[in-house]
Every structure is written in structure tokens, then in C-alpha cells.
Amino acid sequence: MDISTSVKFLIEQALAEDIGPGDLTTEALIDPELQGQATIVAKQDFLVAGLEIAGQVFHTLNPTIEFKALLKDGGRAAPGEVLAEVYGPVADLLRGERVALNFLQHLSGIATHTHKFVQAVAGLPVKILDTRKTTPGLRLLEKYAVRMGGGHNHRFGLYDAILIKDNHLAAVPSLPEAIRRARIYAPHGIKIEVEVSSIPQLKEALAAGAEAILLDNMDVLTMREAVTLAKGKAVLEASGGVNLKNVREIAETGVDMISIGALTHSAPACDISLRLSILSPHTPGK
């Protein structure tokens, strides 16, 4: 991935949070000249995401550190497999260890969790989407991890799509009026999506010209009816209460997209460790 200025700033903030004014243990125990090799090792089966971020953590601490990724993001790791090798001053390897692993474990967890949903709907013409239910400050990285798991990104923020939800409608005279106002304001190329929770609302949204409709917490039978009504008129997104047990049944209704907040807010972190070995004081990484 292209590591943007915002991601570099995020890494700097994470390191500052962890190291603060200094790593007391490392400064007390470790010779600054001591060189080492670290291996980052998978302790379970998972889909990898965030290796470049982990490398950037070490490079931020010390540009002379050599980070050698042995797998690519989106690839599968097996238990005991080495993901990357890192060479440099032991003190900097220790300082960067936790932050690098935190990013890698979290992002790999999202990629792995996403891939389970993608596999669950394999063979069906539906996209698995993320949502804005992301960790504050980590959205760019978490949505990247979703892509590494085979999922697709919904809007990145409030600035790149129009989605009229129930709380918007509570402040507007009617759904058709909300769509009318949105159409006047929308920049060129921005589609108007409306959240509905019933068939009457769906019909109202279709009549008003909504281009995309989010079916909020509808049961499967109602979704099937919605698909029939909206065919050729609007794309449909199912959302709410989606899990690995019901995602295929939802996909089989014929909806175009399924958005799942759990991809980012409930993905378990992967088990990854860093193992350190000591080189002679001035041995460069190879």
C-alpha cells in the first residue's frame, strides 16, 4: 500500500504513545551498539494485512533498520511461518516491537474476518462491504485491511457519498423531499442512497428516484420482495444483523451488496509474535 502522510503521522503518534519520554527497560539494559535480528512469526492460520505498516514503524524509529517482508498483504500465513525479518539495533527493535505487532495483528484480524464473509457468499453476485463503524483514526488502515480480505469499501466518510438515514428523515418533511434536496446538492457522480426499513418506504424511495437503497434490518422474505420491486430501478444494500450464519441466506435474496459493521468493529486480532536473536555488535543485516 502507499503509505500516506496521514498514516505516517498515525505511526508517529502510536510510537509516541508507547515510548513516551523513553523506554526505561531498554535504556537500562541494552547496549546501543548491539545489533540483532527479529523474526515476525505467525502463531495461527490467517490472512496477512499490515506488513508495510509494521516495516514503517521500524523505519520511523531508525531509517537504517532493514525490514524484509517474506509474505505479501492478502497472502495466507500458516502457524510457525515467518512473515518478515528485521535487522538493526536491538534497542530499536525492542522499542518498535509492540506497535508494529499491534498494527499487524489488528489489520490481519480484519482481513481474516472479512475473508470468512467473502467465502461464505462465494459464487453469488454480491459484494461484501464495510461501514463507517471503524476505530477512530484507523479508518484508512482498517478499510485497506477489508480489501486485503476480499471485501469492498463503502463510503470512507460523510464527504464522499450521500446516504439518507432515519435520523436525517426525522428532520425533513418527507422522504421524497429529502431526495429532492439531496439531488440538488449532490456533486456530479455522487449517487443518492436511502435507508428504508419497510416495503412502503422502499416504494416511496423508488418513486422519488433513489439510485441505491439500504434495506435496514429486513427479514429475508421482505428482502426478496424488495429485490423484485427494485429490479432495474436501484441497487440494493442489505444491512443490520448480518453474521456468518445468515450472510449466505441474505445474499441469496438477490441483493447487490451486504454491509457489515463487524468486519472492522468485531474482528479478533491474530496471534503473531516477534522473536529476537543477537548478532555481533557490528554485524549488518543480510
PDB file of C-alpha atoms in Angstrom:
ATOM      1  CA  MET A   1       0.000   0.000   0.000  1.00  0.00           C
ATOM      2  CA  ASP A   2       1.039   3.607  -0.473  1.00  0.00           C
ATOM      3  CA  ILE A   3       1.907   4.896   2.991  1.00  0.00           C
ATOM      4  CA  SER A   4       0.407   8.375   3.055  1.00  0.00           C
ATOM      5  CA  THR A   5       1.395  11.309   5.205  1.00  0.00           C
ATOM      6  CA  SER A   6      -1.624  10.685   7.436  1.00  0.00           C
ATOM      7  CA  VAL A   7      -0.570   7.065   8.017  1.00  0.00           C
ATOM      8  CA  LYS A   8       2.988   8.142   8.833  1.00  0.00           C
ATOM      9  CA  PHE A   9       1.588  10.612  11.355  1.00  0.00           C
ATOM     10  CA  LEU A  10      -0.539   7.842  12.871  1.00  0.00           C
ATOM     11  CA  ILE A  11       2.554   5.656  13.264  1.00  0.00           C
ATOM     12  CA  GLU A  12       4.456   8.509  14.886  1.00  0.00           C
ATOM     13  CA  GLN A  13       1.576   9.053  17.319  1.00  0.00           C
ATOM     14  CA  ALA A  14       1.435   5.360  18.179  1.00  0.00           C
ATOM     15  CA  LEU A  15       5.166   5.258  18.889  1.00  0.00           C
ATOM     16  CA  ALA A  16       4.994   8.426  20.975  1.00  0.00           C
ATOM     17  CA  GLU A  17       2.119   6.947  22.969  1.00  0.00           C
ATOM     18  CA  ASP A  18       4.101   3.783  23.724  1.00  0.00           C
ATOM     19  CA  ILE A  19       7.626   5.121  24.201  1.00  0.00           C
ATOM     20  CA  GLY A  20       6.813   8.483  25.739  1.00  0.00           C
ATOM     21  CA  PRO A  21       9.971  10.184  27.060  1.00  0.00           C
ATOM     22  CA  GLY A  22      11.935   6.931  26.824  1.00  0.00           C
ATOM     23  CA  ASP A  23      11.899   3.122  27.068  1.00  0.00           C
ATOM     24  CA  LEU A  24      13.143   2.685  30.627  1.00  0.00           C
ATOM     25  CA  THR A  25      13.793  -1.049  30.392  1.00  0.00           C
ATOM     26  CA  THR A  26      15.675  -0.931  27.092  1.00  0.00           C
ATOM     27  CA  GLU A  27      17.747   2.090  28.110  1.00  0.00           C
ATOM     28  CA  ALA A  28      18.717   0.374  31.345  1.00  0.00           C
ATOM     29  CA  LEU A  29      19.666  -2.988  29.842  1.00  0.00           C
ATOM     30  CA  ILE A  30      20.652  -2.724  26.179  1.00  0.00           C
ATOM     31  CA  ASP A  31      23.942  -1.558  24.665  1.00  0.00           C
ATOM     32  CA  PRO A  32      23.032   0.977  21.928  1.00  0.00           C
ATOM     33  CA  GLU A  33      25.623  -0.652  19.629  1.00  0.00           C
ATOM     34  CA  LEU A  34      24.169  -4.150  19.950  1.00  0.00           C
ATOM     35  CA  GLN A  35      22.768  -5.467  16.667  1.00  0.00           C
ATOM     36  CA  GLY A  36      20.024  -8.039  16.315  1.00  0.00           C
ATOM     37  CA  GLN A  37      17.711  -9.916  14.028  1.00  0.00           C
ATOM     38  CA  ALA A  38      13.998 -10.218  14.705  1.00  0.00           C
ATOM     39  CA  THR A  39      11.600 -12.606  13.016  1.00  0.00           C
ATOM     40  CA  ILE A  40       7.880 -11.901  12.964  1.00  0.00           C
ATOM     41  CA  VAL A  41       6.105 -15.245  13.227  1.00  0.00           C
ATOM     42  CA  ALA A  42       2.506 -16.376  12.712  1.00  0.00           C
ATOM     43  CA  LYS A  43       1.069 -18.441  15.566  1.00  0.00           C
ATOM     44  CA  GLN A  44      -2.173 -19.316  13.768  1.00  0.00           C
ATOM     45  CA  ASP A  45      -3.624 -19.531  10.265  1.00  0.00           C
ATOM     46  CA  PHE A  46      -4.732 -16.124   8.960  1.00  0.00           C
ATOM     47  CA  LEU A  47      -4.779 -13.662   6.077  1.00  0.00           C
ATOM     48  CA  VAL A  48      -1.992 -11.086   6.285  1.00  0.00           C
ATOM     49  CA  ALA A  49      -2.528  -7.322   6.249  1.00  0.00           C
ATOM     50  CA  GLY A  50      -0.283  -4.540   7.521  1.00  0.00           C
ATOM     51  CA  LEU A  51       3.240  -5.780   6.799  1.00  0.00           C
ATOM     52  CA  GLU A  52       4.222  -2.492   5.184  1.00  0.00           C
ATOM     53  CA  ILE A  53       2.846  -0.632   8.188  1.00  0.00           C
ATOM     54  CA  ALA A  54       4.916  -2.813  10.515  1.00  0.00           C
ATOM     55  CA  GLY A  55       8.004  -2.074   8.433  1.00  0.00           C
ATOM     56  CA  GLN A  56       7.274   1.642   8.525  1.00  0.00           C
ATOM     57  CA  VAL A  57       7.094   1.507  12.329  1.00  0.00           C
ATOM     58  CA  PHE A  58      10.705   0.319  12.487  1.00  0.00           C
ATOM     59  CA  HIS A  59      11.849   2.721   9.750  1.00  0.00           C
ATOM     60  CA  THR A  60      10.276   5.606  11.651  1.00  0.00           C
ATOM     61  CA  LEU A  61      12.338   4.697  14.706  1.00  0.00           C
ATOM     62  CA  ASN A  62      15.542   4.192  12.733  1.00  0.00           C
ATOM     63  CA  PRO A  63      15.845   4.547   8.928  1.00  0.00           C
ATOM     64  CA  THR A  64      18.842   2.180   8.923  1.00  0.00           C
ATOM     65  CA  ILE A  65      16.726  -0.778  10.046  1.00  0.00           C
ATOM     66  CA  GLU A  66      16.276  -3.384   7.325  1.00  0.00           C
ATOM     67  CA  PHE A  67      12.759  -4.846   7.097  1.00  0.00           C
ATOM     68  CA  LYS A  68      12.337  -7.816   4.788  1.00  0.00           C
ATOM     69  CA  ALA A  69       8.755  -8.977   4.227  1.00  0.00           C
ATOM     70  CA  LEU A  70       8.540 -12.658   3.286  1.00  0.00           C
ATOM     71  CA  LEU A  71       4.817 -12.594   2.512  1.00  0.00           C
ATOM     72  CA  LYS A  72       2.580 -10.039   0.816  1.00  0.00           C
ATOM     73  CA  ASP A  73      -0.536  -8.450   2.244  1.00  0.00           C
ATOM     74  CA  GLY A  74      -3.514 -10.537   1.196  1.00  0.00           C
ATOM     75  CA  GLY A  75      -1.492 -13.747   1.422  1.00  0.00           C
ATOM     76  CA  ARG A  76      -2.222 -16.579   3.828  1.00  0.00           C
ATOM     77  CA  ALA A  77       0.086 -17.367   6.738  1.00  0.00           C
ATOM     78  CA  ALA A  78       0.364 -20.749   8.422  1.00  0.00           C
ATOM     79  CA  PRO A  79       1.254 -21.385  12.078  1.00  0.00           C
ATOM     80  CA  GLY A  80       5.014 -21.078  12.541  1.00  0.00           C
ATOM     81  CA  GLU A  81       5.532 -19.262   9.250  1.00  0.00           C
ATOM     82  CA  VAL A  82       7.896 -16.281   9.258  1.00  0.00           C
ATOM     83  CA  LEU A  83       6.177 -13.169   7.925  1.00  0.00           C
ATOM     84  CA  ALA A  84       9.175 -10.841   7.997  1.00  0.00           C
ATOM     85  CA  GLU A  85      12.767 -10.474   9.129  1.00  0.00           C
ATOM     86  CA  VAL A  86      14.051  -7.272  10.699  1.00  0.00           C
ATOM     87  CA  TYR A  87      17.707  -6.323  11.173  1.00  0.00           C
ATOM     88  CA  GLY A  88      19.070  -3.414  13.179  1.00  0.00           C
ATOM     89  CA  PRO A  89      19.956  -2.092  16.610  1.00  0.00           C
ATOM     90  CA  VAL A  90      18.398  -4.295  19.285  1.00  0.00           C
ATOM     91  CA  ALA A  91      17.237  -1.244  21.229  1.00  0.00           C
ATOM     92  CA  ASP A  92      15.144  -0.019  18.270  1.00  0.00           C
ATOM     93  CA  LEU A  93      13.797  -3.483  17.540  1.00  0.00           C
ATOM     94  CA  LEU A  94      12.558  -3.658  21.119  1.00  0.00           C
ATOM     95  CA  ARG A  95      11.087  -0.162  21.040  1.00  0.00           C
ATOM     96  CA  GLY A  96       9.142  -0.867  17.852  1.00  0.00           C
ATOM     97  CA  GLU A  97       8.039  -4.402  18.650  1.00  0.00           C
ATOM     98  CA  ARG A  98       4.692  -3.745  20.330  1.00  0.00           C
ATOM     99  CA  VAL A  99       3.481  -1.004  17.990  1.00  0.00           C
ATOM    100  CA  ALA A 100       4.431  -2.978  14.870  1.00  0.00           C
ATOM    101  CA  LEU A 101       2.663  -6.079  16.172  1.00  0.00           C
ATOM    102  CA  ASN A 102      -0.400  -4.118  17.258  1.00  0.00           C
ATOM    103  CA  PHE A 103      -0.938  -2.821  13.732  1.00  0.00           C
ATOM    104  CA  LEU A 104      -0.177  -6.176  12.132  1.00  0.00           C
ATOM    105  CA  GLN A 105      -2.368  -8.227  14.474  1.00  0.00           C
ATOM    106  CA  HIS A 106      -5.316  -5.855  14.197  1.00  0.00           C
ATOM    107  CA  LEU A 107      -5.238  -5.414  10.423  1.00  0.00           C
ATOM    108  CA  SER A 108      -4.639  -9.109   9.770  1.00  0.00           C
ATOM    109  CA  GLY A 109      -7.609  -9.841  12.023  1.00  0.00           C
ATOM    110  CA  ILE A 110      -9.848  -7.616   9.915  1.00  0.00           C
ATOM    111  CA  ALA A 111      -8.608  -9.144   6.664  1.00  0.00           C
ATOM    112  CA  THR A 112      -9.145 -12.665   8.012  1.00  0.00           C
ATOM    113  CA  HIS A 113     -12.623 -11.898   9.371  1.00  0.00           C
ATOM    114  CA  THR A 114     -13.631 -10.233   6.103  1.00  0.00           C
ATOM    115  CA  HIS A 115     -12.420 -13.199   4.085  1.00  0.00           C
ATOM    116  CA  LYS A 116     -14.701 -15.528   6.050  1.00  0.00           C
ATOM    117  CA  PHE A 117     -17.718 -13.500   4.920  1.00  0.00           C
ATOM    118  CA  VAL A 118     -16.435 -13.374   1.343  1.00  0.00           C
ATOM    119  CA  GLN A 119     -16.022 -17.152   1.332  1.00  0.00           C
ATOM    120  CA  ALA A 120     -19.488 -17.614   2.817  1.00  0.00           C
ATOM    121  CA  VAL A 121     -21.113 -15.965  -0.236  1.00  0.00           C
ATOM    122  CA  ALA A 122     -18.759 -17.438  -2.839  1.00  0.00           C
ATOM    123  CA  GLY A 123     -20.424 -17.995  -6.206  1.00  0.00           C
ATOM    124  CA  LEU A 124     -23.142 -15.398  -5.652  1.00  0.00           C
ATOM    125  CA  PRO A 125     -23.186 -11.985  -7.394  1.00  0.00           C
ATOM    126  CA  VAL A 126     -22.955  -9.913  -4.234  1.00  0.00           C
ATOM    127  CA  LYS A 127     -20.318  -7.646  -2.695  1.00  0.00           C
ATOM    128  CA  ILE A 128     -19.328  -7.678   0.966  1.00  0.00           C
ATOM    129  CA  LEU A 129     -18.940  -4.073   2.174  1.00  0.00           C
ATOM    130  CA  ASP A 130     -17.536  -2.442   5.281  1.00  0.00           C
ATOM    131  CA  THR A 131     -19.107   0.537   7.073  1.00  0.00           C
ATOM    132  CA  ARG A 132     -18.043   3.671   8.968  1.00  0.00           C
ATOM    133  CA  LYS A 133     -18.003   1.657  12.222  1.00  0.00           C
ATOM    134  CA  THR A 134     -14.238   1.868  12.483  1.00  0.00           C
ATOM    135  CA  THR A 135     -11.736   2.669  15.211  1.00  0.00           C
ATOM    136  CA  PRO A 136     -11.298   6.467  15.388  1.00  0.00           C
ATOM    137  CA  GLY A 137      -8.170   7.432  13.480  1.00  0.00           C
ATOM    138  CA  LEU A 138      -7.689   3.984  11.922  1.00  0.00           C
ATOM    139  CA  ARG A 139     -10.331   4.066   9.187  1.00  0.00           C
ATOM    140  CA  LEU A 140      -7.916   4.271   6.257  1.00  0.00           C
ATOM    141  CA  LEU A 141      -5.952   1.278   7.514  1.00  0.00           C
ATOM    142  CA  GLU A 142      -8.987  -0.760   8.527  1.00  0.00           C
ATOM    143  CA  LYS A 143     -10.652  -0.269   5.159  1.00  0.00           C
ATOM    144  CA  TYR A 144      -7.387  -1.285   3.489  1.00  0.00           C
ATOM    145  CA  ALA A 145      -7.464  -4.490   5.539  1.00  0.00           C
ATOM    146  CA  VAL A 146     -11.030  -5.165   4.374  1.00  0.00           C
ATOM    147  CA  ARG A 147      -9.814  -5.010   0.778  1.00  0.00           C
ATOM    148  CA  MET A 148      -6.981  -7.394   1.587  1.00  0.00           C
ATOM    149  CA  GLY A 149      -9.635  -9.827   2.800  1.00  0.00           C
ATOM    150  CA  GLY A 150     -11.535  -9.619  -0.480  1.00  0.00           C
ATOM    151  CA  GLY A 151     -14.176  -7.174   0.701  1.00  0.00           C
ATOM    152  CA  HIS A 152     -15.123  -3.801  -0.738  1.00  0.00           C
ATOM    153  CA  ASN A 153     -15.173  -0.346   0.786  1.00  0.00           C
ATOM    154  CA  HIS A 154     -18.388   1.561   1.348  1.00  0.00           C
ATOM    155  CA  ARG A 155     -18.035   5.319   1.720  1.00  0.00           C
ATOM    156  CA  PHE A 156     -14.906   6.490   3.533  1.00  0.00           C
ATOM    157  CA  GLY A 157     -16.704   9.296   5.309  1.00  0.00           C
ATOM    158  CA  LEU A 158     -19.548  11.768   5.183  1.00  0.00           C
ATOM    159  CA  TYR A 159     -17.820  13.605   2.340  1.00  0.00           C
ATOM    160  CA  ASP A 160     -17.813  11.052  -0.485  1.00  0.00           C
ATOM    161  CA  ALA A 161     -21.403   9.760  -0.649  1.00  0.00           C
ATOM    162  CA  ILE A 162     -24.969  10.721   0.214  1.00  0.00           C
ATOM    163  CA  LEU A 163     -26.781   8.243   2.443  1.00  0.00           C
ATOM    164  CA  ILE A 164     -30.102   9.447   3.818  1.00  0.00           C
ATOM    165  CA  LYS A 165     -30.764   7.637   7.105  1.00  0.00           C
ATOM    166  CA  ASP A 166     -33.674   7.573   9.534  1.00  0.00           C
ATOM    167  CA  ASN A 167     -32.295  10.405  11.668  1.00  0.00           C
ATOM    168  CA  HIS A 168     -31.995  12.623   8.589  1.00  0.00           C
ATOM    169  CA  LEU A 169     -35.609  11.848   7.706  1.00  0.00           C
ATOM    170  CA  ALA A 170     -36.677  12.802  11.224  1.00  0.00           C
ATOM    171  CA  ALA A 171     -35.587  16.359  10.419  1.00  0.00           C
ATOM    172  CA  VAL A 172     -37.036  16.615   6.891  1.00  0.00           C
ATOM    173  CA  PRO A 173     -40.724  16.867   5.908  1.00  0.00           C
ATOM    174  CA  SER A 174     -40.718  13.673   3.815  1.00  0.00           C
ATOM    175  CA  LEU A 175     -38.545  11.086   2.111  1.00  0.00           C
ATOM    176  CA  PRO A 176     -39.246  12.471  -1.389  1.00  0.00           C
ATOM    177  CA  GLU A 177     -38.316  15.949  -0.174  1.00  0.00           C
ATOM    178  CA  ALA A 178     -35.066  14.608   1.284  1.00  0.00           C
ATOM    179  CA  ILE A 179     -34.183  13.026  -2.062  1.00  0.00           C
ATOM    180  CA  ARG A 180     -35.101  16.221  -3.917  1.00  0.00           C
ATOM    181  CA  ARG A 181     -32.813  18.306  -1.704  1.00  0.00           C
ATOM    182  CA  ALA A 182     -30.000  15.766  -1.971  1.00  0.00           C
ATOM    183  CA  ARG A 183     -30.223  15.689  -5.761  1.00  0.00           C
ATOM    184  CA  ILE A 184     -29.904  19.477  -5.945  1.00  0.00           C
ATOM    185  CA  TYR A 185     -26.868  19.480  -3.659  1.00  0.00           C
ATOM    186  CA  ALA A 186     -25.065  16.316  -4.771  1.00  0.00           C
ATOM    187  CA  PRO A 187     -21.784  16.814  -6.671  1.00  0.00           C
ATOM    188  CA  HIS A 188     -21.609  15.245 -10.123  1.00  0.00           C
ATOM    189  CA  GLY A 189     -21.220  11.481  -9.989  1.00  0.00           C
ATOM    190  CA  ILE A 190     -22.444  11.075  -6.410  1.00  0.00           C
ATOM    191  CA  LYS A 191     -25.321   8.614  -6.107  1.00  0.00           C
ATOM    192  CA  ILE A 192     -28.142   9.116  -3.652  1.00  0.00           C
ATOM    193  CA  GLU A 193     -28.788   6.212  -1.299  1.00  0.00           C
ATOM    194  CA  VAL A 194     -31.713   5.999   1.108  1.00  0.00           C
ATOM    195  CA  GLU A 195     -32.142   3.780   4.161  1.00  0.00           C
ATOM    196  CA  VAL A 196     -35.552   2.088   4.395  1.00  0.00           C
ATOM    197  CA  SER A 197     -36.983  -0.461   6.813  1.00  0.00           C
ATOM    198  CA  SER A 198     -40.258  -1.387   5.127  1.00  0.00           C
ATOM    199  CA  ILE A 199     -41.771  -2.082   1.719  1.00  0.00           C
ATOM    200  CA  PRO A 200     -43.894   1.122   1.744  1.00  0.00           C
ATOM    201  CA  GLN A 201     -40.724   3.153   2.366  1.00  0.00           C
ATOM    202  CA  LEU A 202     -38.969   1.259  -0.416  1.00  0.00           C
ATOM    203  CA  LYS A 203     -41.755   2.073  -2.878  1.00  0.00           C
ATOM    204  CA  GLU A 204     -41.604   5.714  -1.826  1.00  0.00           C
ATOM    205  CA  ALA A 205     -37.833   5.832  -2.335  1.00  0.00           C
ATOM    206  CA  LEU A 206     -38.086   4.194  -5.760  1.00  0.00           C
ATOM    207  CA  ALA A 207     -40.825   6.591  -6.847  1.00  0.00           C
ATOM    208  CA  ALA A 208     -38.659   9.536  -5.752  1.00  0.00           C
ATOM    209  CA  GLY A 209     -35.732   8.292  -7.839  1.00  0.00           C
ATOM    210  CA  ALA A 210     -33.306   6.901  -5.289  1.00  0.00           C
ATOM    211  CA  GLU A 211     -30.406   5.220  -7.084  1.00  0.00           C
ATOM    212  CA  ALA A 212     -29.408   2.976  -4.196  1.00  0.00           C
ATOM    213  CA  ILE A 213     -31.442   1.731  -1.267  1.00  0.00           C
ATOM    214  CA  LEU A 214     -30.209   0.319   2.040  1.00  0.00           C
ATOM    215  CA  LEU A 215     -32.542  -2.336   3.449  1.00  0.00           C
ATOM    216  CA  ASP A 216     -32.180  -1.883   7.187  1.00  0.00           C
ATOM    217  CA  ASN A 217     -32.768  -4.964   9.357  1.00  0.00           C
ATOM    218  CA  MET A 218     -35.278  -6.521   6.961  1.00  0.00           C
ATOM    219  CA  ASP A 219     -36.086 -10.206   7.217  1.00  0.00           C
ATOM    220  CA  VAL A 220     -35.256 -12.446   4.287  1.00  0.00           C
ATOM    221  CA  LEU A 221     -38.802 -12.686   2.924  1.00  0.00           C
ATOM    222  CA  THR A 222     -39.157  -8.910   2.877  1.00  0.00           C
ATOM    223  CA  MET A 223     -35.750  -8.595   1.191  1.00  0.00           C
ATOM    224  CA  ARG A 224     -36.887 -10.926  -1.582  1.00  0.00           C
ATOM    225  CA  GLU A 225     -39.929  -8.764  -2.186  1.00  0.00           C
ATOM    226  CA  ALA A 226     -37.722  -5.662  -2.199  1.00  0.00           C
ATOM    227  CA  VAL A 227     -35.420  -7.220  -4.799  1.00  0.00           C
ATOM    228  CA  THR A 228     -38.395  -7.917  -7.071  1.00  0.00           C
ATOM    229  CA  LEU A 229     -39.719  -4.363  -6.717  1.00  0.00           C
ATOM    230  CA  ALA A 230     -36.352  -2.651  -7.231  1.00  0.00           C
ATOM    231  CA  LYS A 231     -35.075  -4.772 -10.121  1.00  0.00           C
ATOM    232  CA  GLY A 232     -33.662  -2.486 -12.809  1.00  0.00           C
ATOM    233  CA  LYS A 233     -34.507   0.631 -10.804  1.00  0.00           C
ATOM    234  CA  ALA A 234     -31.979   0.799  -7.937  1.00  0.00           C
ATOM    235  CA  VAL A 235     -29.170  -1.201  -6.401  1.00  0.00           C
ATOM    236  CA  LEU A 236     -29.938  -2.762  -3.041  1.00  0.00           C
ATOM    237  CA  GLU A 237     -27.745  -2.991   0.026  1.00  0.00           C
ATOM    238  CA  ALA A 238     -28.685  -5.241   2.934  1.00  0.00           C
ATOM    239  CA  SER A 239     -27.523  -4.191   6.381  1.00  0.00           C
ATOM    240  CA  GLY A 240     -28.177  -4.970  10.017  1.00  0.00           C
ATOM    241  CA  GLY A 241     -27.836  -8.194  11.966  1.00  0.00           C
ATOM    242  CA  VAL A 242     -25.563  -9.863   9.428  1.00  0.00           C
ATOM    243  CA  ASN A 243     -23.365 -12.700  10.668  1.00  0.00           C
ATOM    244  CA  LEU A 244     -21.559 -15.715   9.259  1.00  0.00           C
ATOM    245  CA  LYS A 245     -24.584 -17.933   9.875  1.00  0.00           C
ATOM    246  CA  ASN A 246     -27.068 -15.858   7.853  1.00  0.00           C
ATOM    247  CA  VAL A 247     -24.952 -13.960   5.321  1.00  0.00           C
ATOM    248  CA  ARG A 248     -25.399 -16.521   2.534  1.00  0.00           C
ATOM    249  CA  GLU A 249     -29.160 -16.655   3.020  1.00  0.00           C
ATOM    250  CA  ILE A 250     -29.224 -12.858   2.762  1.00  0.00           C
ATOM    251  CA  ALA A 251     -27.058 -12.954  -0.367  1.00  0.00           C
ATOM    252  CA  GLU A 252     -29.403 -15.491  -1.970  1.00  0.00           C
ATOM    253  CA  THR A 253     -32.253 -12.949  -1.863  1.00  0.00           C
ATOM    254  CA  GLY A 254     -30.582 -11.194  -4.792  1.00  0.00           C
ATOM    255  CA  VAL A 255     -29.379  -8.016  -3.079  1.00  0.00           C
ATOM    256  CA  ASP A 256     -26.361  -6.381  -4.710  1.00  0.00           C
ATOM    257  CA  MET A 257     -24.367  -5.599  -1.562  1.00  0.00           C
ATOM    258  CA  ILE A 258     -24.221  -6.593   2.088  1.00  0.00           C
ATOM    259  CA  SER A 259     -22.652  -4.128   4.525  1.00  0.00           C
ATOM    260  CA  ILE A 260     -21.272  -5.482   7.779  1.00  0.00           C
ATOM    261  CA  GLY A 261     -20.014  -3.297  10.627  1.00  0.00           C
ATOM    262  CA  ALA A 262     -18.498  -6.326  12.350  1.00  0.00           C
ATOM    263  CA  LEU A 263     -15.786  -6.543   9.699  1.00  0.00           C
ATOM    264  CA  THR A 264     -13.996  -3.718  11.471  1.00  0.00           C
ATOM    265  CA  HIS A 265     -15.527  -3.331  14.923  1.00  0.00           C
ATOM    266  CA  SER A 266     -15.563  -7.001  15.958  1.00  0.00           C
ATOM    267  CA  ALA A 267     -12.680  -8.691  14.173  1.00  0.00           C
ATOM    268  CA  PRO A 268     -10.461 -10.634  16.617  1.00  0.00           C
ATOM    269  CA  ALA A 269      -6.749  -9.845  16.471  1.00  0.00           C
ATOM    270  CA  CYS A 270      -4.462 -12.501  15.027  1.00  0.00           C
ATOM    271  CA  ASP A 271      -1.814 -14.191  17.139  1.00  0.00           C
ATOM    272  CA  ILE A 272       1.606 -13.001  15.929  1.00  0.00           C
ATOM    273  CA  SER A 273       4.908 -12.830  17.800  1.00  0.00           C
ATOM    274  CA  LEU A 274       8.356 -11.319  17.363  1.00  0.00           C
ATOM    275  CA  ARG A 275      11.428 -13.407  18.185  1.00  0.00           C
ATOM    276  CA  LEU A 276      14.754 -11.686  18.761  1.00  0.00           C
ATOM    277  CA  SER A 277      18.248 -13.067  18.287  1.00  0.00           C
ATOM    278  CA  ILE A 278      21.509 -11.223  18.909  1.00  0.00           C
ATOM    279  CA  LEU A 279      24.141 -10.632  16.239  1.00  0.00           C
ATOM    280  CA  SER A 280      27.681  -9.457  16.916  1.00  0.00           C
ATOM    281  CA  PRO A 281      27.794  -5.768  17.789  1.00  0.00           C
ATOM    282  CA  HIS A 282      28.540  -4.579  14.261  1.00  0.00           C
ATOM    283  CA  THR A 283      27.106  -7.307  12.021  1.00  0.00           C
ATOM    284  CA  PRO A 284      24.848  -5.757   9.368  1.00  0.00           C
ATOM    285  CA  GLY A 285      21.611  -7.407   8.326  1.00  0.00           C
ATOM    286  CA  LYS A 286      21.805  -9.741   5.346  1.00  0.00           C
TER     287      LYS A 286
END
